[in-house]
């Protein structure tokens, strides 16, 4: 099975280890992975801010970039969903909308791809630790990926997964929301960090770089002893127990 990796901006610049883990994991599971070098930002920040004309240029580039792909896999539910949103972006342009539909039909978030397409729930991972999992808004509410991460994490040997109180609450990032509504965002992420503390977990696991960056940044500023990790790193781990 051939897979094209959509790494995302945050994955490329801040979560390199998550990107590496994604590639290693897919290859271990029998996939042939390529990385189209013409990929850029998917255009979501511009789209969410109302700059749809500018977003179309980014979208067209990404559609052309991944047109050859058999499957597109992305270690971010938010960015994977943006590929789905291209269909609405080009609602008045039948030619590009048709091409966007094809991209949507073959684009998957990483855990969604593992469970729904590869039909794998046990990646053979080994990770000793007490952790909790943050469910990101775009991934669960828009892309509809809710159970896949938990199915995969339940098979990680040595991992003690504790349910996060009010786990479906937004962490306050929301892309440009954190910039435009700084004080509200700060209160939201403080509440999220407080719930994480309630679990007494040593690790916070997530599947979206934006959420991890926001929560992780707040944890660091408050000097909390919690390490933030992308789910790809956990699923690819072969640590000693």
PDB file of C-alpha atoms in Angstrom:
ATOM      1  CA  UNK A   1       0.000   0.000   0.000  1.00  0.00           C
ATOM      2  CA  UNK A   2       1.405   3.389  -0.984  1.00  0.00           C
ATOM      3  CA  UNK A   3       0.958   6.308   1.389  1.00  0.00           C
ATOM      4  CA  UNK A   4       1.817   9.969   0.861  1.00  0.00           C
ATOM      5  CA  UNK A   5       2.665  11.834   4.045  1.00  0.00           C
ATOM      6  CA  UNK A   6       1.087  15.235   4.677  1.00  0.00           C
ATOM      7  CA  UNK A   7       3.349  16.429   7.487  1.00  0.00           C
ATOM      8  CA  UNK A   8       1.645  19.803   8.302  1.00  0.00           C
ATOM      9  CA  UNK A   9       3.388  23.062   9.236  1.00  0.00           C
ATOM     10  CA  UNK A  10       3.604  22.309  12.957  1.00  0.00           C
ATOM     11  CA  UNK A  11       4.806  18.779  12.275  1.00  0.00           C
ATOM     12  CA  UNK A  12       7.521  20.072   9.983  1.00  0.00           C
ATOM     13  CA  UNK A  13       8.724  22.866  12.257  1.00  0.00           C
ATOM     14  CA  UNK A  14       7.958  21.832  15.842  1.00  0.00           C
ATOM     15  CA  UNK A  15       7.063  18.141  16.021  1.00  0.00           C
ATOM     16  CA  UNK A  16       9.744  16.512  13.917  1.00  0.00           C
ATOM     17  CA  UNK A  17       9.890  13.427  16.136  1.00  0.00           C
ATOM     18  CA  UNK A  18       6.169  12.890  15.610  1.00  0.00           C
ATOM     19  CA  UNK A  19       6.731  13.034  11.856  1.00  0.00           C
ATOM     20  CA  UNK A  20       9.567  10.524  12.045  1.00  0.00           C
ATOM     21  CA  UNK A  21       7.495   8.245  14.238  1.00  0.00           C
ATOM     22  CA  UNK A  22       4.618   8.419  11.754  1.00  0.00           C
ATOM     23  CA  UNK A  23       6.860   7.333   8.870  1.00  0.00           C
ATOM     24  CA  UNK A  24       8.541   4.565  10.877  1.00  0.00           C
ATOM     25  CA  UNK A  25       5.201   3.261  12.112  1.00  0.00           C
ATOM     26  CA  UNK A  26       3.633   3.174   8.652  1.00  0.00           C
ATOM     27  CA  UNK A  27       6.680   1.436   7.185  1.00  0.00           C
ATOM     28  CA  UNK A  28       6.714  -1.159   9.977  1.00  0.00           C
ATOM     29  CA  UNK A  29       3.087  -1.895   9.143  1.00  0.00           C
ATOM     30  CA  UNK A  30       3.943  -2.551   5.503  1.00  0.00           C
ATOM     31  CA  UNK A  31       3.261   0.789   3.837  1.00  0.00           C
ATOM     32  CA  UNK A  32       5.465   2.408   1.230  1.00  0.00           C
ATOM     33  CA  UNK A  33       5.703   6.069   2.251  1.00  0.00           C
ATOM     34  CA  UNK A  34       6.573   9.031   0.049  1.00  0.00           C
ATOM     35  CA  UNK A  35       6.869  12.716   0.907  1.00  0.00           C
ATOM     36  CA  UNK A  36       5.769  15.133  -1.837  1.00  0.00           C
ATOM     37  CA  UNK A  37       8.140  18.088  -1.465  1.00  0.00           C
ATOM     38  CA  UNK A  38       5.831  20.651  -3.026  1.00  0.00           C
ATOM     39  CA  UNK A  39       3.462  20.494  -0.039  1.00  0.00           C
ATOM     40  CA  UNK A  40       2.998  23.699   1.948  1.00  0.00           C
ATOM     41  CA  UNK A  41       0.476  24.992   4.482  1.00  0.00           C
ATOM     42  CA  UNK A  42      -3.015  23.602   3.840  1.00  0.00           C
ATOM     43  CA  UNK A  43      -4.422  27.130   4.146  1.00  0.00           C
ATOM     44  CA  UNK A  44      -6.457  26.597   7.291  1.00  0.00           C
ATOM     45  CA  UNK A  45      -5.303  29.758   9.164  1.00  0.00           C
ATOM     46  CA  UNK A  46      -6.282  31.927   6.197  1.00  0.00           C
ATOM     47  CA  UNK A  47      -9.531  30.029   5.669  1.00  0.00           C
ATOM     48  CA  UNK A  48     -10.622  30.339   9.293  1.00  0.00           C
ATOM     49  CA  UNK A  49      -9.838  34.065   9.193  1.00  0.00           C
ATOM     50  CA  UNK A  50     -12.070  34.593   6.167  1.00  0.00           C
ATOM     51  CA  UNK A  51      -9.385  34.949   3.498  1.00  0.00           C
ATOM     52  CA  UNK A  52     -10.909  32.399   1.151  1.00  0.00           C
ATOM     53  CA  UNK A  53      -9.385  33.805  -2.020  1.00  0.00           C
ATOM     54  CA  UNK A  54      -5.882  33.354  -0.594  1.00  0.00           C
ATOM     55  CA  UNK A  55      -6.816  29.923   0.744  1.00  0.00           C
ATOM     56  CA  UNK A  56      -7.742  28.756  -2.753  1.00  0.00           C
ATOM     57  CA  UNK A  57      -4.177  29.224  -3.962  1.00  0.00           C
ATOM     58  CA  UNK A  58      -2.825  27.058  -1.153  1.00  0.00           C
ATOM     59  CA  UNK A  59      -5.589  24.516  -1.709  1.00  0.00           C
ATOM     60  CA  UNK A  60      -4.905  24.231  -5.426  1.00  0.00           C
ATOM     61  CA  UNK A  61      -1.231  23.609  -4.715  1.00  0.00           C
ATOM     62  CA  UNK A  62      -2.058  20.869  -2.236  1.00  0.00           C
ATOM     63  CA  UNK A  63      -4.585  19.229  -4.546  1.00  0.00           C
ATOM     64  CA  UNK A  64      -1.972  19.130  -7.324  1.00  0.00           C
ATOM     65  CA  UNK A  65       0.685  17.913  -4.878  1.00  0.00           C
ATOM     66  CA  UNK A  66      -1.277  14.894  -3.688  1.00  0.00           C
ATOM     67  CA  UNK A  67      -3.170  14.089  -6.880  1.00  0.00           C
ATOM     68  CA  UNK A  68      -0.891  11.099  -7.528  1.00  0.00           C
ATOM     69  CA  UNK A  69      -1.383   9.628  -4.042  1.00  0.00           C
ATOM     70  CA  UNK A  70      -3.139   6.354  -3.331  1.00  0.00           C
ATOM     71  CA  UNK A  71      -3.707   7.433   0.270  1.00  0.00           C
ATOM     72  CA  UNK A  72      -2.814  10.652   2.098  1.00  0.00           C
ATOM     73  CA  UNK A  73      -2.043  10.246   5.793  1.00  0.00           C
ATOM     74  CA  UNK A  74      -1.669  13.145   8.201  1.00  0.00           C
ATOM     75  CA  UNK A  75      -0.591  13.123  11.888  1.00  0.00           C
ATOM     76  CA  UNK A  76      -3.150  15.861  12.630  1.00  0.00           C
ATOM     77  CA  UNK A  77      -6.931  15.617  12.655  1.00  0.00           C
ATOM     78  CA  UNK A  78      -7.274  19.356  12.170  1.00  0.00           C
ATOM     79  CA  UNK A  79      -5.150  19.560   9.025  1.00  0.00           C
ATOM     80  CA  UNK A  80      -6.595  16.333   7.620  1.00  0.00           C
ATOM     81  CA  UNK A  81     -10.046  17.866   8.003  1.00  0.00           C
ATOM     82  CA  UNK A  82      -8.960  20.950   6.067  1.00  0.00           C
ATOM     83  CA  UNK A  83      -8.447  18.725   3.016  1.00  0.00           C
ATOM     84  CA  UNK A  84     -12.081  17.672   3.447  1.00  0.00           C
ATOM     85  CA  UNK A  85     -13.115  21.316   3.656  1.00  0.00           C
ATOM     86  CA  UNK A  86     -11.690  22.057   0.186  1.00  0.00           C
ATOM     87  CA  UNK A  87     -14.936  20.675  -1.250  1.00  0.00           C
ATOM     88  CA  UNK A  88     -16.842  23.586   0.319  1.00  0.00           C
ATOM     89  CA  UNK A  89     -14.105  26.054  -0.566  1.00  0.00           C
ATOM     90  CA  UNK A  90     -14.592  25.281  -4.276  1.00  0.00           C
ATOM     91  CA  UNK A  91     -18.387  24.978  -4.198  1.00  0.00           C
ATOM     92  CA  UNK A  92     -18.689  27.482  -7.061  1.00  0.00           C
ATOM     93  CA  UNK A  93     -15.956  25.896  -9.174  1.00  0.00           C
ATOM     94  CA  UNK A  94     -17.014  22.462 -10.425  1.00  0.00           C
ATOM     95  CA  UNK A  95     -13.622  21.548 -11.903  1.00  0.00           C
ATOM     96  CA  UNK A  96     -11.648  22.174  -8.707  1.00  0.00           C
ATOM     97  CA  UNK A  97     -14.438  20.835  -6.520  1.00  0.00           C
ATOM     98  CA  UNK A  98     -14.277  17.516  -8.362  1.00  0.00           C
ATOM     99  CA  UNK A  99     -10.528  17.329  -7.775  1.00  0.00           C
ATOM    100  CA  UNK A 100     -11.065  18.295  -4.126  1.00  0.00           C
ATOM    101  CA  UNK A 101     -13.598  15.466  -3.721  1.00  0.00           C
ATOM    102  CA  UNK A 102     -10.997  12.948  -4.862  1.00  0.00           C
ATOM    103  CA  UNK A 103      -8.466  14.286  -2.361  1.00  0.00           C
ATOM    104  CA  UNK A 104     -11.039  14.188   0.429  1.00  0.00           C
ATOM    105  CA  UNK A 105     -11.863  10.566  -0.343  1.00  0.00           C
ATOM    106  CA  UNK A 106      -8.293   9.383   0.192  1.00  0.00           C
ATOM    107  CA  UNK A 107      -7.158  11.606   3.085  1.00  0.00           C
ATOM    108  CA  UNK A 108      -6.993  10.194   6.615  1.00  0.00           C
ATOM    109  CA  UNK A 109      -5.734  11.209  10.026  1.00  0.00           C
ATOM    110  CA  UNK A 110      -3.075   8.739  11.223  1.00  0.00           C
ATOM    111  CA  UNK A 111      -5.086   6.781  13.828  1.00  0.00           C
ATOM    112  CA  UNK A 112      -8.112   6.768  11.523  1.00  0.00           C
ATOM    113  CA  UNK A 113      -5.977   5.237   8.777  1.00  0.00           C
ATOM    114  CA  UNK A 114      -4.492   2.581  11.046  1.00  0.00           C
ATOM    115  CA  UNK A 115      -7.846   1.416  12.421  1.00  0.00           C
ATOM    116  CA  UNK A 116     -10.230   1.955   9.503  1.00  0.00           C
ATOM    117  CA  UNK A 117      -8.010   1.229   6.494  1.00  0.00           C
ATOM    118  CA  UNK A 118      -5.199  -1.021   7.727  1.00  0.00           C
ATOM    119  CA  UNK A 119      -7.571  -2.674  10.229  1.00  0.00           C
ATOM    120  CA  UNK A 120      -4.866  -2.567  12.901  1.00  0.00           C
ATOM    121  CA  UNK A 121      -5.462  -1.817  16.563  1.00  0.00           C
ATOM    122  CA  UNK A 122      -2.259  -3.269  18.043  1.00  0.00           C
ATOM    123  CA  UNK A 123       0.932  -1.706  16.650  1.00  0.00           C
ATOM    124  CA  UNK A 124       3.125  -3.751  18.981  1.00  0.00           C
ATOM    125  CA  UNK A 125       4.031  -0.641  20.964  1.00  0.00           C
ATOM    126  CA  UNK A 126       5.595  -0.776  24.433  1.00  0.00           C
ATOM    127  CA  UNK A 127       5.565   2.328  26.615  1.00  0.00           C
ATOM    128  CA  UNK A 128       5.720   2.334  30.392  1.00  0.00           C
ATOM    129  CA  UNK A 129       3.972   5.287  31.950  1.00  0.00           C
ATOM    130  CA  UNK A 130       0.860   6.877  33.379  1.00  0.00           C
ATOM    131  CA  UNK A 131      -0.849   9.000  30.720  1.00  0.00           C
ATOM    132  CA  UNK A 132      -4.015  10.811  29.785  1.00  0.00           C
ATOM    133  CA  UNK A 133      -5.316  11.683  26.310  1.00  0.00           C
ATOM    134  CA  UNK A 134      -6.615  15.018  25.020  1.00  0.00           C
ATOM    135  CA  UNK A 135      -9.332  14.794  22.339  1.00  0.00           C
ATOM    136  CA  UNK A 136      -8.962  17.696  19.911  1.00  0.00           C
ATOM    137  CA  UNK A 137     -12.039  19.532  18.622  1.00  0.00           C
ATOM    138  CA  UNK A 138     -11.507  19.334  14.857  1.00  0.00           C
ATOM    139  CA  UNK A 139     -10.528  15.682  14.961  1.00  0.00           C
ATOM    140  CA  UNK A 140     -13.532  14.538  16.978  1.00  0.00           C
ATOM    141  CA  UNK A 141     -16.284  16.996  16.065  1.00  0.00           C
ATOM    142  CA  UNK A 142     -15.520  17.705  12.416  1.00  0.00           C
ATOM    143  CA  UNK A 143     -13.471  14.778  11.124  1.00  0.00           C
ATOM    144  CA  UNK A 144     -15.449  12.358  13.317  1.00  0.00           C
ATOM    145  CA  UNK A 145     -12.463  10.379  14.631  1.00  0.00           C
ATOM    146  CA  UNK A 146     -13.361   9.500  18.219  1.00  0.00           C
ATOM    147  CA  UNK A 147     -12.606   5.879  19.033  1.00  0.00           C
ATOM    148  CA  UNK A 148      -9.512   5.071  16.960  1.00  0.00           C
ATOM    149  CA  UNK A 149      -6.923   6.679  19.290  1.00  0.00           C
ATOM    150  CA  UNK A 150      -8.338   4.884  22.329  1.00  0.00           C
ATOM    151  CA  UNK A 151      -8.453   1.527  20.546  1.00  0.00           C
ATOM    152  CA  UNK A 152      -4.790   1.889  19.616  1.00  0.00           C
ATOM    153  CA  UNK A 153      -3.644   3.157  23.021  1.00  0.00           C
ATOM    154  CA  UNK A 154      -5.485   0.340  24.810  1.00  0.00           C
ATOM    155  CA  UNK A 155      -3.087  -2.148  23.188  1.00  0.00           C
ATOM    156  CA  UNK A 156       0.134  -0.337  24.155  1.00  0.00           C
ATOM    157  CA  UNK A 157       1.880  -2.639  26.631  1.00  0.00           C
ATOM    158  CA  UNK A 158       2.860  -0.939  29.885  1.00  0.00           C
ATOM    159  CA  UNK A 159       0.738   2.165  29.304  1.00  0.00           C
ATOM    160  CA  UNK A 160      -1.703   3.131  32.042  1.00  0.00           C
ATOM    161  CA  UNK A 161      -4.289   5.381  30.380  1.00  0.00           C
ATOM    162  CA  UNK A 162      -6.415   7.528  32.656  1.00  0.00           C
ATOM    163  CA  UNK A 163      -9.558   9.245  31.422  1.00  0.00           C
ATOM    164  CA  UNK A 164      -9.216  13.031  31.261  1.00  0.00           C
ATOM    165  CA  UNK A 165     -12.055  14.885  33.041  1.00  0.00           C
ATOM    166  CA  UNK A 166     -14.126  16.957  30.598  1.00  0.00           C
ATOM    167  CA  UNK A 167     -11.863  15.666  27.846  1.00  0.00           C
ATOM    168  CA  UNK A 168     -14.067  17.054  25.063  1.00  0.00           C
ATOM    169  CA  UNK A 169     -13.590  20.647  26.260  1.00  0.00           C
ATOM    170  CA  UNK A 170     -11.532  22.790  23.882  1.00  0.00           C
ATOM    171  CA  UNK A 171      -7.990  23.550  25.059  1.00  0.00           C
ATOM    172  CA  UNK A 172      -8.340  27.181  23.950  1.00  0.00           C
ATOM    173  CA  UNK A 173      -6.018  27.049  20.940  1.00  0.00           C
ATOM    174  CA  UNK A 174      -8.346  27.188  17.954  1.00  0.00           C
ATOM    175  CA  UNK A 175      -5.581  28.547  15.716  1.00  0.00           C
ATOM    176  CA  UNK A 176      -6.075  32.299  15.412  1.00  0.00           C
ATOM    177  CA  UNK A 177      -8.568  32.210  18.313  1.00  0.00           C
ATOM    178  CA  UNK A 178      -5.654  32.003  20.756  1.00  0.00           C
ATOM    179  CA  UNK A 179      -4.279  35.219  19.252  1.00  0.00           C
ATOM    180  CA  UNK A 180      -7.517  37.163  18.843  1.00  0.00           C
ATOM    181  CA  UNK A 181      -9.057  36.055  22.143  1.00  0.00           C
ATOM    182  CA  UNK A 182      -5.922  35.721  24.245  1.00  0.00           C
ATOM    183  CA  UNK A 183      -7.485  36.136  27.693  1.00  0.00           C
ATOM    184  CA  UNK A 184     -10.328  33.698  27.022  1.00  0.00           C
ATOM    185  CA  UNK A 185      -7.891  31.218  25.507  1.00  0.00           C
ATOM    186  CA  UNK A 186      -5.669  31.483  28.574  1.00  0.00           C
ATOM    187  CA  UNK A 187      -8.560  30.642  30.903  1.00  0.00           C
ATOM    188  CA  UNK A 188      -9.527  27.670  28.739  1.00  0.00           C
ATOM    189  CA  UNK A 189      -6.042  26.182  28.677  1.00  0.00           C
ATOM    190  CA  UNK A 190      -5.635  26.748  32.421  1.00  0.00           C
ATOM    191  CA  UNK A 191      -8.785  24.710  32.964  1.00  0.00           C
ATOM    192  CA  UNK A 192      -7.429  21.992  30.679  1.00  0.00           C
ATOM    193  CA  UNK A 193      -4.132  21.871  32.597  1.00  0.00           C
ATOM    194  CA  UNK A 194      -6.017  21.652  35.894  1.00  0.00           C
ATOM    195  CA  UNK A 195      -7.947  18.618  34.608  1.00  0.00           C
ATOM    196  CA  UNK A 196      -4.696  17.016  33.486  1.00  0.00           C
ATOM    197  CA  UNK A 197      -3.315  17.498  36.986  1.00  0.00           C
ATOM    198  CA  UNK A 198      -6.385  15.772  38.421  1.00  0.00           C
ATOM    199  CA  UNK A 199      -5.348  12.557  36.678  1.00  0.00           C
ATOM    200  CA  UNK A 200      -1.842  12.599  38.209  1.00  0.00           C
ATOM    201  CA  UNK A 201      -0.573  11.547  34.782  1.00  0.00           C
ATOM    202  CA  UNK A 202       3.086  11.873  33.860  1.00  0.00           C
ATOM    203  CA  UNK A 203       2.306  12.161  30.143  1.00  0.00           C
ATOM    204  CA  UNK A 204      -0.256  14.011  28.071  1.00  0.00           C
ATOM    205  CA  UNK A 205      -0.917  12.362  24.713  1.00  0.00           C
ATOM    206  CA  UNK A 206      -2.595  14.102  21.784  1.00  0.00           C
ATOM    207  CA  UNK A 207      -3.012  13.781  18.021  1.00  0.00           C
ATOM    208  CA  UNK A 208      -2.949  17.454  16.985  1.00  0.00           C
ATOM    209  CA  UNK A 209       0.170  19.608  17.049  1.00  0.00           C
ATOM    210  CA  UNK A 210      -1.759  22.817  17.678  1.00  0.00           C
ATOM    211  CA  UNK A 211      -3.361  21.473  20.852  1.00  0.00           C
ATOM    212  CA  UNK A 212      -0.094  19.971  22.054  1.00  0.00           C
ATOM    213  CA  UNK A 213       1.748  23.232  21.453  1.00  0.00           C
ATOM    214  CA  UNK A 214      -0.881  25.224  23.338  1.00  0.00           C
ATOM    215  CA  UNK A 215      -1.281  22.886  26.299  1.00  0.00           C
ATOM    216  CA  UNK A 216       2.414  22.049  26.402  1.00  0.00           C
ATOM    217  CA  UNK A 217       3.352  25.711  26.411  1.00  0.00           C
ATOM    218  CA  UNK A 218       1.055  26.387  29.367  1.00  0.00           C
ATOM    219  CA  UNK A 219       2.355  23.343  31.239  1.00  0.00           C
ATOM    220  CA  UNK A 220       5.911  24.566  30.735  1.00  0.00           C
ATOM    221  CA  UNK A 221       5.113  28.109  31.897  1.00  0.00           C
ATOM    222  CA  UNK A 222       3.468  26.740  35.025  1.00  0.00           C
ATOM    223  CA  UNK A 223       6.391  24.349  35.632  1.00  0.00           C
ATOM    224  CA  UNK A 224       4.152  21.299  35.750  1.00  0.00           C
ATOM    225  CA  UNK A 225       5.905  17.873  35.669  1.00  0.00           C
ATOM    226  CA  UNK A 226       3.956  16.555  32.675  1.00  0.00           C
ATOM    227  CA  UNK A 227       5.566  15.584  29.376  1.00  0.00           C
ATOM    228  CA  UNK A 228       3.570  16.196  26.187  1.00  0.00           C
ATOM    229  CA  UNK A 229       3.794  13.561  23.443  1.00  0.00           C
ATOM    230  CA  UNK A 230       2.188  12.985  20.063  1.00  0.00           C
ATOM    231  CA  UNK A 231       0.283   9.717  19.761  1.00  0.00           C
ATOM    232  CA  UNK A 232       2.526   8.632  16.869  1.00  0.00           C
ATOM    233  CA  UNK A 233       5.498   8.606  19.253  1.00  0.00           C
ATOM    234  CA  UNK A 234       3.618   6.348  21.685  1.00  0.00           C
ATOM    235  CA  UNK A 235       2.368   3.956  19.004  1.00  0.00           C
ATOM    236  CA  UNK A 236       5.882   3.679  17.558  1.00  0.00           C
ATOM    237  CA  UNK A 237       7.581   3.200  20.909  1.00  0.00           C
ATOM    238  CA  UNK A 238       9.407  -0.048  21.644  1.00  0.00           C
ATOM    239  CA  UNK A 239      10.678   0.933  25.083  1.00  0.00           C
ATOM    240  CA  UNK A 240      11.704  -1.502  27.788  1.00  0.00           C
ATOM    241  CA  UNK A 241       9.069  -2.364  30.400  1.00  0.00           C
TER     242      UNK A 241
END
